[in-house]
Amino acid sequence: AHFHYVLSLGAVVGVFLSVMYLFPYFYRLYINYFYQSLIFFLFFVGSNGLFFPFHFLGLWGLPRHYLLFDLNFYVFSGLSLFSIILITISIFFILYSFSFSPYSALIPLL
């Protein structure tokens, strides 16, 4: 679970933030600040909700690739599923939130 934390919250969040910062300079498409905050919040909560239960499952000795496991662990599986849905919603918000702005000529090119 620590490996996935480092990859998703380190590399992927860095890529998302660089796209949100540099996309207007390259393509003259802008993201609303409210949508940027919403995307980051949904992705952050979704990533933590996805990978945090795996710490407990690993400490309790549950292997990663089980087809059927004890019913006590289904709460963590449901939390992970809900978190994947939040991450998917944040990705759809990224695609939805790009819009043309009338102020595109005011931002200088790099």
Short mmCIF file of C-alpha atoms in Angstrom, two decimals:
data_model
loop_
_atom_site.label_atom_id
_atom_site.label_comp_id
_atom_site.label_asym_id
_atom_site.label_seq_id
_atom_site.Cartn_x
_atom_site.Cartn_y
_atom_site.Cartn_z
CA ALA A 1 0.00 0.00 0.00
CA HIS A 2 2.90 2.37 0.67
CA PHE A 3 4.18 1.83 -2.88
CA HIS A 4 0.79 2.80 -4.30
CA TYR A 5 0.62 5.86 -2.06
CA VAL A 6 3.98 7.06 -3.35
CA LEU A 7 3.05 6.46 -6.98
CA SER A 8 -0.47 7.87 -6.98
CA LEU A 9 -0.10 10.77 -4.59
CA GLY A 10 3.40 11.68 -5.76
CA ALA A 11 3.64 11.14 -9.48
CA VAL A 12 0.03 11.24 -10.65
CA VAL A 13 -0.90 14.31 -8.61
CA GLY A 14 2.22 16.02 -9.97
CA VAL A 15 1.16 15.21 -13.52
CA PHE A 16 -2.40 16.46 -12.89
CA LEU A 17 -1.17 19.70 -11.36
CA SER A 18 1.30 20.34 -14.17
CA VAL A 19 -1.43 19.72 -16.75
CA MET A 20 -3.75 22.12 -14.95
CA TYR A 21 -1.03 24.76 -14.78
CA LEU A 22 0.49 24.41 -18.26
CA PHE A 23 -2.57 23.45 -20.33
CA PRO A 24 -3.80 27.08 -20.65
CA TYR A 25 -0.41 28.20 -21.94
CA PHE A 26 -0.24 25.55 -24.63
CA TYR A 27 -3.84 25.23 -25.81
CA ARG A 28 -5.57 28.43 -24.63
CA LEU A 29 -8.14 26.40 -22.69
CA TYR A 30 -8.78 27.36 -19.09
CA ILE A 31 -10.07 25.57 -16.03
CA ASN A 32 -12.29 27.34 -13.55
CA TYR A 33 -10.67 27.72 -10.11
CA PHE A 34 -13.67 26.11 -8.40
CA TYR A 35 -13.38 23.09 -10.67
CA GLN A 36 -9.64 22.87 -10.02
CA SER A 37 -10.27 22.78 -6.28
CA LEU A 38 -13.07 20.25 -6.68
CA ILE A 39 -10.93 18.00 -8.90
CA PHE A 40 -8.03 18.08 -6.45
CA PHE A 41 -10.29 17.41 -3.44
CA LEU A 42 -12.08 14.49 -5.13
CA PHE A 43 -8.83 12.96 -6.35
CA PHE A 44 -7.10 13.40 -2.98
CA VAL A 45 -9.97 11.90 -0.96
CA GLY A 46 -10.44 9.14 -3.53
CA SER A 47 -6.76 8.16 -3.56
CA ASN A 48 -6.52 8.10 0.23
CA GLY A 49 -9.77 6.16 0.51
CA LEU A 50 -8.54 3.68 -2.07
CA PHE A 51 -5.12 2.88 -0.66
CA PHE A 52 -5.51 3.45 3.10
CA PRO A 53 -7.59 0.29 3.75
CA PHE A 54 -4.88 -1.81 2.11
CA HIS A 55 -2.57 -0.99 5.01
CA PHE A 56 -4.98 -2.72 7.40
CA LEU A 57 -5.61 -5.63 5.06
CA GLY A 58 -1.88 -6.21 4.71
CA LEU A 59 -1.33 -6.03 8.46
CA TRP A 60 -4.11 -8.57 9.01
CA GLY A 61 -2.43 -10.98 6.60
CA LEU A 62 -4.82 -10.86 3.66
CA PRO A 63 -3.06 -11.48 0.33
CA ARG A 64 -3.79 -9.12 -2.52
CA HIS A 65 -5.32 -11.51 -5.04
CA TYR A 66 -8.06 -13.40 -3.26
CA LEU A 67 -11.26 -14.30 -5.07
CA LEU A 68 -13.29 -14.97 -1.92
CA PHE A 69 -12.32 -13.74 1.53
CA ASP A 70 -13.83 -13.24 4.96
CA LEU A 71 -16.96 -11.11 5.13
CA ASN A 72 -15.29 -8.75 7.62
CA PHE A 73 -13.07 -7.43 4.82
CA TYR A 74 -15.92 -6.43 2.50
CA VAL A 75 -16.26 -3.08 4.26
CA PHE A 76 -12.76 -2.19 3.10
CA SER A 77 -13.51 -3.47 -0.38
CA GLY A 78 -16.63 -1.28 -0.52
CA LEU A 79 -14.64 1.74 0.64
CA SER A 80 -12.09 1.10 -2.09
CA LEU A 81 -14.85 0.77 -4.69
CA PHE A 82 -16.43 4.06 -3.59
CA SER A 83 -13.00 5.71 -3.77
CA ILE A 84 -12.46 4.45 -7.32
CA ILE A 85 -15.79 6.05 -8.23
CA LEU A 86 -14.60 9.36 -6.72
CA ILE A 87 -11.38 9.21 -8.74
CA THR A 88 -13.39 8.51 -11.91
CA ILE A 89 -15.67 11.47 -11.18
CA SER A 90 -12.63 13.71 -10.74
CA ILE A 91 -11.25 12.58 -14.11
CA PHE A 92 -14.60 13.36 -15.76
CA PHE A 93 -14.54 16.79 -14.10
CA ILE A 94 -11.13 17.39 -15.67
CA LEU A 95 -12.52 16.61 -19.10
CA TYR A 96 -15.68 18.65 -18.47
CA SER A 97 -14.04 21.72 -16.99
CA PHE A 98 -11.94 22.81 -19.96
CA SER A 99 -13.63 25.77 -21.57
CA PHE A 100 -12.70 28.53 -23.98
CA SER A 101 -12.06 31.84 -22.32
CA PRO A 102 -12.50 35.31 -23.81
CA TYR A 103 -9.27 36.34 -22.05
CA SER A 104 -7.05 33.92 -23.95
CA ALA A 105 -5.06 36.68 -25.63
CA LEU A 106 -4.04 38.19 -22.29
CA ILE A 107 -1.86 35.27 -21.16
CA PRO A 108 1.59 35.39 -22.74
CA LEU A 109 3.13 32.29 -24.25
CA LEU A 110 6.12 30.67 -22.56
#
